[in-house]
mmCIF file of C-alpha atoms and ligand atoms in Angstrom:
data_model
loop_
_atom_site.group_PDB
_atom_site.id
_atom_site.type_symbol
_atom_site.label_atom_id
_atom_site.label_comp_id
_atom_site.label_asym_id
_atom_site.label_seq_id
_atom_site.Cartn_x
_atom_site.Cartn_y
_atom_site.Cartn_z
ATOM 1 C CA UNK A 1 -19.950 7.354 15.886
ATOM 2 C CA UNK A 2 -17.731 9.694 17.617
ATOM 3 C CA UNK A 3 -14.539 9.347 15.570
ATOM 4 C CA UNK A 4 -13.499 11.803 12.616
ATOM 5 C CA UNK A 5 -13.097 9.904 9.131
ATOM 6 C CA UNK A 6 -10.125 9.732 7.563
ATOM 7 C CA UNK A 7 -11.010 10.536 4.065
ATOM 8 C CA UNK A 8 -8.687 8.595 1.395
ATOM 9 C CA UNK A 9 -10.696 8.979 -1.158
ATOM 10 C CA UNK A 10 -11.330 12.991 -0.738
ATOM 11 C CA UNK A 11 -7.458 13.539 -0.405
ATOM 12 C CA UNK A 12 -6.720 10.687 -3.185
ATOM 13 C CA UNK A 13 -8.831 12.985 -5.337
ATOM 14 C CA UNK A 14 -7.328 16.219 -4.943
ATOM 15 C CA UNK A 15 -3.490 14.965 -5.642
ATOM 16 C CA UNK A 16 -4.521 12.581 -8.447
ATOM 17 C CA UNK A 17 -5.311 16.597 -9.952
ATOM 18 C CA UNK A 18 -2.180 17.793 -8.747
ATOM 19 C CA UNK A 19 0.096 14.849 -10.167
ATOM 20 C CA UNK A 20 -2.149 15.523 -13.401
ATOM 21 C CA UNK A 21 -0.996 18.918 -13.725
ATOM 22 C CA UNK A 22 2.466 18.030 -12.537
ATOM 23 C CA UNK A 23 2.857 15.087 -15.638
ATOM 24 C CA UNK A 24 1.220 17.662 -18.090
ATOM 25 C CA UNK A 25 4.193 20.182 -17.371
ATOM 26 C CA UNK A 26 6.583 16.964 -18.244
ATOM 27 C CA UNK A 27 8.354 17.001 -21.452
ATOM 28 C CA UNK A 28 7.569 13.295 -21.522
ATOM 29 C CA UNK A 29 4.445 11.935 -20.580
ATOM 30 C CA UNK A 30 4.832 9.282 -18.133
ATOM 31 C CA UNK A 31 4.500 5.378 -18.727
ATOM 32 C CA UNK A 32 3.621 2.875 -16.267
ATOM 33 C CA UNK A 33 4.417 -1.348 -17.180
ATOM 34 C CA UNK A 34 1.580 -2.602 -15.331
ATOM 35 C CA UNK A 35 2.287 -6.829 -15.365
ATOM 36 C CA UNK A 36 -0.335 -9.161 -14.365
ATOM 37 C CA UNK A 37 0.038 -12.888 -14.561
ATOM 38 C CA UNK A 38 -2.940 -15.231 -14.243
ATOM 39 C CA UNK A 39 -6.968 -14.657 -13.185
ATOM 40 C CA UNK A 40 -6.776 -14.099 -9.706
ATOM 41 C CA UNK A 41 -9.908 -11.813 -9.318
ATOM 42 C CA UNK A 42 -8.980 -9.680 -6.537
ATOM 43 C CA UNK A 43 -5.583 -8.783 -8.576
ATOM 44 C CA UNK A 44 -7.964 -8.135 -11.751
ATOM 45 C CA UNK A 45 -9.942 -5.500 -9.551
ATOM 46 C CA UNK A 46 -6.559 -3.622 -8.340
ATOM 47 C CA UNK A 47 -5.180 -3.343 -11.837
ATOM 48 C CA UNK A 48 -8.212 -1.725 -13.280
ATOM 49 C CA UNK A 49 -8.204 0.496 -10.259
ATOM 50 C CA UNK A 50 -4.335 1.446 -11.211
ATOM 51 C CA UNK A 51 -5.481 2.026 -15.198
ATOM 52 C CA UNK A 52 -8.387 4.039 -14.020
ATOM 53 C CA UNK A 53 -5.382 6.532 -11.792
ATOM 54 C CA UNK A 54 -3.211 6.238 -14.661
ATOM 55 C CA UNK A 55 -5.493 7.942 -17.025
ATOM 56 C CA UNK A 56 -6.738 10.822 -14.389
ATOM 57 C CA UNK A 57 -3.180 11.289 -14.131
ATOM 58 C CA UNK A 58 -1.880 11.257 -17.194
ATOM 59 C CA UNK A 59 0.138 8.528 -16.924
ATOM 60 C CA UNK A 60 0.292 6.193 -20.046
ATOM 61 C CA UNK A 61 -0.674 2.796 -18.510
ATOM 62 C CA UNK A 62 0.907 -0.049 -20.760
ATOM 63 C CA UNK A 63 -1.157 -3.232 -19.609
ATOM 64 C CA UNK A 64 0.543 -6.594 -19.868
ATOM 65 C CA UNK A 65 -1.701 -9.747 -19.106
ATOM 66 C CA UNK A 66 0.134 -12.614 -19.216
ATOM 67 C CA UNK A 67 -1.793 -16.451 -18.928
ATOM 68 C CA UNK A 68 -1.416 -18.254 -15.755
ATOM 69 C CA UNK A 69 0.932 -20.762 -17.167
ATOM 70 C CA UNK A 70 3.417 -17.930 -17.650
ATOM 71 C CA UNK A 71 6.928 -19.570 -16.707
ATOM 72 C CA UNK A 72 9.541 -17.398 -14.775
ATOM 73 C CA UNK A 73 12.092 -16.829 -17.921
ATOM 74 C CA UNK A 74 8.774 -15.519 -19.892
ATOM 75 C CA UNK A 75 8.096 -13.124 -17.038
ATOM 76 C CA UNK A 76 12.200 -12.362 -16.785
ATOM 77 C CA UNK A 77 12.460 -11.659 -20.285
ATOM 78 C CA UNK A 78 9.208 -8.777 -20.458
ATOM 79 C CA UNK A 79 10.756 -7.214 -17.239
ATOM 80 C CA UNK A 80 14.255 -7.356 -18.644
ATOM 81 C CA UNK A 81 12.465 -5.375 -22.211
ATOM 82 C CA UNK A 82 10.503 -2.979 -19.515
ATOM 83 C CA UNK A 83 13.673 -2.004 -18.073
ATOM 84 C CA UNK A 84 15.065 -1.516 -21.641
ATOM 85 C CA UNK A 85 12.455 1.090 -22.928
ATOM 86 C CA UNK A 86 12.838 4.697 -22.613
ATOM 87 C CA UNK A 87 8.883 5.579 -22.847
ATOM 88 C CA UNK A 88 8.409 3.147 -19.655
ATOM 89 C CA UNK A 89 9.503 5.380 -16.454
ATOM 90 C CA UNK A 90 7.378 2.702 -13.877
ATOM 91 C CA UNK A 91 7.349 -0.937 -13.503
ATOM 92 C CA UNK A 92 4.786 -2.812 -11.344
ATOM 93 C CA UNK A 93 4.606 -6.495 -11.492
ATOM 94 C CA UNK A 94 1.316 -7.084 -9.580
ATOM 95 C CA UNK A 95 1.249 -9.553 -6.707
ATOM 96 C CA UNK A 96 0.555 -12.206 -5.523
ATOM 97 C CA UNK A 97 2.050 -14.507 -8.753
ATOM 98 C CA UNK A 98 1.736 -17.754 -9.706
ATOM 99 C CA UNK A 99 3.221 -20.787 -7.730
ATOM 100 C CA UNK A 100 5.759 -21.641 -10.858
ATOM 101 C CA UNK A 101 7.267 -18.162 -10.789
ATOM 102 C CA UNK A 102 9.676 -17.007 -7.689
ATOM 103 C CA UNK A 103 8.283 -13.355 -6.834
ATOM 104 C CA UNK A 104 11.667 -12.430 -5.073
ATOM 105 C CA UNK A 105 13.711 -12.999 -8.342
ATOM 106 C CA UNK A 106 11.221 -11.278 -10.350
ATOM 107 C CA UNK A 107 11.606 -7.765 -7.989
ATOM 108 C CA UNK A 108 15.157 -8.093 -7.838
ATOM 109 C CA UNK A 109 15.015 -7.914 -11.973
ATOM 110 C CA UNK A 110 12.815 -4.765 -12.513
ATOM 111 C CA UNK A 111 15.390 -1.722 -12.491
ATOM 112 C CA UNK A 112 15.419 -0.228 -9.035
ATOM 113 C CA UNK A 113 15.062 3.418 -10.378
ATOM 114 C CA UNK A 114 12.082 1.891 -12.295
ATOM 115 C CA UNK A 115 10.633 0.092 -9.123
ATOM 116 C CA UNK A 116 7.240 2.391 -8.372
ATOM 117 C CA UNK A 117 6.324 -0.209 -6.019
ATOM 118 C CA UNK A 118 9.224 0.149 -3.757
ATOM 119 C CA UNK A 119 9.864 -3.627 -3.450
ATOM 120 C CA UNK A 120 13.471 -4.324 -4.500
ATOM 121 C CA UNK A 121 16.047 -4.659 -1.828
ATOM 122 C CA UNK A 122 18.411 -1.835 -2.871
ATOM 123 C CA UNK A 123 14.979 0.675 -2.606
ATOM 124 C CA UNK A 124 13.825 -1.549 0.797
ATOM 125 C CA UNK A 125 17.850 -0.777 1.805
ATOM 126 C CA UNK A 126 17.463 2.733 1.207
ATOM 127 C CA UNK A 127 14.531 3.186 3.365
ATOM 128 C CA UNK A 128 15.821 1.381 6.301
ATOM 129 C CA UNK A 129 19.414 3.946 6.263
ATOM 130 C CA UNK A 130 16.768 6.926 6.194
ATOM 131 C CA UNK A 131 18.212 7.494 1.662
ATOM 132 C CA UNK A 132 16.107 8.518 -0.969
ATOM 133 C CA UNK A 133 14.660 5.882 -3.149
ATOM 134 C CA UNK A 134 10.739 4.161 -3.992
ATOM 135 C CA UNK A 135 8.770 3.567 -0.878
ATOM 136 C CA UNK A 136 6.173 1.296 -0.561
ATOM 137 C CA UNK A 137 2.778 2.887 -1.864
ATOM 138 C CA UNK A 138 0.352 1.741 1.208
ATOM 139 C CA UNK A 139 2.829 2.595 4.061
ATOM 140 C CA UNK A 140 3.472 5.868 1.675
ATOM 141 C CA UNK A 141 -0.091 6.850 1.624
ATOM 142 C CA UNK A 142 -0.989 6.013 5.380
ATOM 143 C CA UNK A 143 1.870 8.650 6.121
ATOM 144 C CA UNK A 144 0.442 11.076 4.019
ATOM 145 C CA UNK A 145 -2.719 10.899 5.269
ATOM 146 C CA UNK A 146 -1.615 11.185 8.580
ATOM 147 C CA UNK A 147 0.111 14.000 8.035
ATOM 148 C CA UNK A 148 -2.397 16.231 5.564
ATOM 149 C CA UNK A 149 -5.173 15.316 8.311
ATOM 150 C CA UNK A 150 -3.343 17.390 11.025
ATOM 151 C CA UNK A 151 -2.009 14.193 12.962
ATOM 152 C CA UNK A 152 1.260 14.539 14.824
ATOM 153 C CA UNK A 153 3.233 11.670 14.608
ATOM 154 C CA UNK A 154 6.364 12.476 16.491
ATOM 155 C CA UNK A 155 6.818 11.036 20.204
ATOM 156 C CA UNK A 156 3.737 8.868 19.282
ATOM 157 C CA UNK A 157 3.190 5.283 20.361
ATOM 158 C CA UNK A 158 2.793 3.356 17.611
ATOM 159 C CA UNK A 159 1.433 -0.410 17.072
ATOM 160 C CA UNK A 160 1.360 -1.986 13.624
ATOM 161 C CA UNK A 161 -0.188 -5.440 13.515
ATOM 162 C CA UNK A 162 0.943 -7.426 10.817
ATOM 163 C CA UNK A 163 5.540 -7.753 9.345
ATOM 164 C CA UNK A 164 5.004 -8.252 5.945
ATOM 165 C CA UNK A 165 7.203 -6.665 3.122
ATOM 166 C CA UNK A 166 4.809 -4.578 1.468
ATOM 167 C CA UNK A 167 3.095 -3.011 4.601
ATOM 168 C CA UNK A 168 4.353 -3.870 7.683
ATOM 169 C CA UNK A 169 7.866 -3.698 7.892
ATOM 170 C CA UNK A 170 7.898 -0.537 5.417
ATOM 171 C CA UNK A 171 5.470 1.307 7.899
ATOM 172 C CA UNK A 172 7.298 0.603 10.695
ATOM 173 C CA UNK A 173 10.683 2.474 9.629
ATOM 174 C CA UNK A 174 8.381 4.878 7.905
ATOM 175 C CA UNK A 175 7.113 5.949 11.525
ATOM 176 C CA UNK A 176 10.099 5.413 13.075
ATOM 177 C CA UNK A 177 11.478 8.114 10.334
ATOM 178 C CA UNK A 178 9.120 10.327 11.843
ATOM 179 C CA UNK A 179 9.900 9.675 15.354
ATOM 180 C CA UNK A 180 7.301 7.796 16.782
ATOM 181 C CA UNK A 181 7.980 4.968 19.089
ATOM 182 C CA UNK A 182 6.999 1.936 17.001
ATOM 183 C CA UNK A 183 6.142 -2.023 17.840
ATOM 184 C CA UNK A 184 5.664 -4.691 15.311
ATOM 185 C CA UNK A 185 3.275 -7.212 16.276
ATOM 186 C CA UNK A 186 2.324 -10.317 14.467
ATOM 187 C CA UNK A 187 0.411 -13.733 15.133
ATOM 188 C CA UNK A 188 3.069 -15.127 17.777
ATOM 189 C CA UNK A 189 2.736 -11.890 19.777
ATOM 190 C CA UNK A 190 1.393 -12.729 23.803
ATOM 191 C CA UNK A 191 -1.414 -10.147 24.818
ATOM 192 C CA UNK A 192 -2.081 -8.886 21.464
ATOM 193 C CA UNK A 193 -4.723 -6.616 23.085
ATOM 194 C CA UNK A 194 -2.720 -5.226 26.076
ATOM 195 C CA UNK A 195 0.413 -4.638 23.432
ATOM 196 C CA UNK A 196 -2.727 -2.791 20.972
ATOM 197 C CA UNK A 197 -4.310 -0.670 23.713
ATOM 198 C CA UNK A 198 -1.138 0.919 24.332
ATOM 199 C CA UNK A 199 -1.308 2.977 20.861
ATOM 200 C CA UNK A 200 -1.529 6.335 20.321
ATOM 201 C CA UNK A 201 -1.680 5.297 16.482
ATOM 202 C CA UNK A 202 -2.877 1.952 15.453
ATOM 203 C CA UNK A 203 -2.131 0.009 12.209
ATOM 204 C CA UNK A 204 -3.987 -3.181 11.223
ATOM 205 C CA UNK A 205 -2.755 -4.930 8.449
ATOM 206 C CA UNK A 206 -3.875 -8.656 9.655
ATOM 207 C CA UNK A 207 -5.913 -10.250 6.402
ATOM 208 C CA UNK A 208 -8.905 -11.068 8.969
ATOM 209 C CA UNK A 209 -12.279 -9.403 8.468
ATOM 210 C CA UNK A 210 -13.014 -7.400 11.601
ATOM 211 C CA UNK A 211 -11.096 -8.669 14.000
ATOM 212 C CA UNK A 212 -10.233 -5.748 15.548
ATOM 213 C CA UNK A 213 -12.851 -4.212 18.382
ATOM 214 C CA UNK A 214 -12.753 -1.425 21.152
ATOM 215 C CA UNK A 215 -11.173 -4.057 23.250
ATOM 216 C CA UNK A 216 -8.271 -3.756 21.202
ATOM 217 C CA UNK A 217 -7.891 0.264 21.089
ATOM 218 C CA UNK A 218 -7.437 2.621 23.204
ATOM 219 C CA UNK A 219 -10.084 5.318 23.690
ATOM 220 C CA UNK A 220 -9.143 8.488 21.651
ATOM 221 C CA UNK A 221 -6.336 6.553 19.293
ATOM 222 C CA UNK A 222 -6.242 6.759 15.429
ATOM 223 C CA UNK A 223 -7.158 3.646 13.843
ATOM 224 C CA UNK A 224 -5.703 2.885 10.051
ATOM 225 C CA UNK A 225 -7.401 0.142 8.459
ATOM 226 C CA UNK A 226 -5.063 -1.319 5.927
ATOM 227 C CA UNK A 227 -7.552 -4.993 5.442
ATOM 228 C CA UNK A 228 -9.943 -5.323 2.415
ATOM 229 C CA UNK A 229 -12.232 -8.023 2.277
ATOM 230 C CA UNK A 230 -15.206 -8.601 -0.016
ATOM 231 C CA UNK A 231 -18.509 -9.990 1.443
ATOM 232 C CA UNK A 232 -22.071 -10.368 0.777
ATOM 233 C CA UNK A 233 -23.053 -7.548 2.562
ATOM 234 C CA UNK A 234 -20.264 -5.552 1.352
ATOM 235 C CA UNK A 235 -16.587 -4.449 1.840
ATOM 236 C CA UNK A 236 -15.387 -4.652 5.280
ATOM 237 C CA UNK A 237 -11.835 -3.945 6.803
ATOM 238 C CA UNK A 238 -9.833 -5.677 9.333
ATOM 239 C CA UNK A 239 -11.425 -3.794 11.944
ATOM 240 C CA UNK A 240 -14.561 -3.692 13.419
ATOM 241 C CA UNK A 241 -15.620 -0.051 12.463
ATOM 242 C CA UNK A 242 -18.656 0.267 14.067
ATOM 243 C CA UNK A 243 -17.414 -0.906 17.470
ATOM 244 C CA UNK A 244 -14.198 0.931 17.470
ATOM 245 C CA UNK A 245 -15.568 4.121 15.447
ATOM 246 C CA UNK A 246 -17.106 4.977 18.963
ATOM 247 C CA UNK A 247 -13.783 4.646 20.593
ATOM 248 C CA UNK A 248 -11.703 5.941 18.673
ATOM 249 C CA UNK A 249 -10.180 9.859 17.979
ATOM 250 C CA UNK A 250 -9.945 9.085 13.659
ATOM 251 C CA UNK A 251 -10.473 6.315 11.634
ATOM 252 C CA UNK A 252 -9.926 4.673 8.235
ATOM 253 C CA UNK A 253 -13.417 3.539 6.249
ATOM 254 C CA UNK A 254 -13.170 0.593 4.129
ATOM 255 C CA UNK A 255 -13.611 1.360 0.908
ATOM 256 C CA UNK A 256 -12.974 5.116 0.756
ATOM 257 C CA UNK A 257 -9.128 5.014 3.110
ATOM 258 C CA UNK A 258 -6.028 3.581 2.944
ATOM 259 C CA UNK A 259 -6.756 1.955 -0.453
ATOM 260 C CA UNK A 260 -6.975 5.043 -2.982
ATOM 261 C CA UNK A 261 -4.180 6.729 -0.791
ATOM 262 C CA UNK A 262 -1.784 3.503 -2.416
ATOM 263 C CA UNK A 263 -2.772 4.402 -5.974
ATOM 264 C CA UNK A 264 -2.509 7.767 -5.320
ATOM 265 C CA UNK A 265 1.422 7.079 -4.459
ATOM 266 C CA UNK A 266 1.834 4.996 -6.996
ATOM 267 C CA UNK A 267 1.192 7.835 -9.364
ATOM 268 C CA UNK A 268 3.404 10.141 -7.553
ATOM 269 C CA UNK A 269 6.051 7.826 -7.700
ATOM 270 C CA UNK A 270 5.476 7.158 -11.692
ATOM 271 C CA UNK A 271 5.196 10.674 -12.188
HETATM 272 N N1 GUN B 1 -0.542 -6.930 -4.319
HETATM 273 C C1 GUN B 1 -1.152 -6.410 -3.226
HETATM 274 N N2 GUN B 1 -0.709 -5.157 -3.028
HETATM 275 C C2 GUN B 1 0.185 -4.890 -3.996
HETATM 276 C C3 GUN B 1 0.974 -3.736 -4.312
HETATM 277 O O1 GUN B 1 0.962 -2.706 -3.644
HETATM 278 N N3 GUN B 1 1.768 -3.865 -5.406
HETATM 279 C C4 GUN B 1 1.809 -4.990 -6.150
HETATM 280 N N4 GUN B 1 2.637 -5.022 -7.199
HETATM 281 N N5 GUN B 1 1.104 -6.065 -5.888
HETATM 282 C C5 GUN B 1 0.278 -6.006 -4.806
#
């Protein structure tokens, strides 16, 4: 391998200690409304992830798991009381929900200065006019490990596969904040690879299990891995890390990247 590792988890580490410090000066500690609706596994993994931050944080994590039957107006009405309470500062309704329940009218109801996750439209609005408000935790963290790893951003070329809400779109007016010179690609883009090998940084956020290879990068780029996917032999990304660690200048490992960098945002955002 010739490429440097990004190390998410190392730099998660050190400002989950920071925020903890930070929350114990507060003269409040900090809640966090985590929601989850149903038994989707992968779901049940993130959210003890999140309670596991919370506490090394110092952020009081009030778990809510609702059944899967859970109708809309049920999951309206807790939202609605989240917003109410003074001890709750955070609000995270964890995605994806069930079929019976319309996830867009759910964000629009948690209280936008309550909206950790940065989905609802007035914090989505803000980002896109360059105002202050919640940003999206995984774009969040990809920046900031970017940035504490030494790599310039400005003037880059930058090539984010995948448009959708949480990652995609975010990232890309995250980097264009920081004056790189972005495309969005997605699965009706022509010459995916040709469009790919022109990045100076390179964002996957695709959903398939190593798809990515050399023939997709550019020797010397940076390659963020945003993909998670569990399989017998292990967890594995959306890229093809052996292949395009040799290629590459820095890359993202999956487990151990992007993925404690989003929890680690999360908490700066709650606290
Ligand atoms: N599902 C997958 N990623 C996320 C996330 O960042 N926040 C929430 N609420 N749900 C998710």
């Amino acid at each position: 391998m010739s490429a440097a590792l990004l190390d998410g988890k190392a730099l998660s580490a050190r400002m989950r200690e920071r925020l903890g410090q930070e929350a114990a000066a507060l003269p409040r500690q900090p809640g966090l409304a985590v929601i989850l609706v149903g038994d989707n596994p992968a779901s049940a993994v993130y959210v003890r992830n999140k309670e596991k931050d919370c506490a090394q944080c110092g952020v009081r994590c009030l778990n809510h798991h609702l059944p899967a039957e859970t109708t809309q107006q049920e999951l309206l009405a807790l939202v609605e009381d989240m917003n109410r309470r003074e001890d709750v500062d955070g609000i995270l309704v964890q995605l994806p929900l069930p079929t019976q329940i319309d996830a867009d009218k759910v964000i629009r109801a948690i209280a936008p200065e309550k909206d950790v996750d940065g989905f609802h439209p007035q914090n989505v609005g803000a980002l896109c006019i360059g105002q202050p408000g919640f940003v999206s935790c995984t774009p969040a963290g990809i920046i900031e490990l970017l940035k504490r790893s030494g790599i310039e951003i400005a003037g880059k070329e930058c090539v984010i596969i995948g448009r959708s809400n949480i990652v995609g779109k975010p990232m890309a007016l995250l980097m264009l904040r920081e004056n790189a010179t972005v495309t969005i690609t997605h699965s009706k883009t022509k010459d995916l690879k040709d469009v790919c090998k022109r990045a100076d940084i390179l964002i996957v956020a695709i959903g398939k299990p190593q798809m990515i290879t050399e023939e997709y990068v550019k020797e010397g780029a940076v390659v963020i891995d945003v993909g998670i996917h569990r399989r017998e032999e292990g967890l594995c990304g959306d890229v093809d890390f052996e292949r395009v660690s040799e290629h590459c200048s820095y890359i993202t490992p999956v487990p151990g990247g992007v993925g404690p960098m989003t929890i680690a945002m999360l908490m700066r955002n709650c606290v």
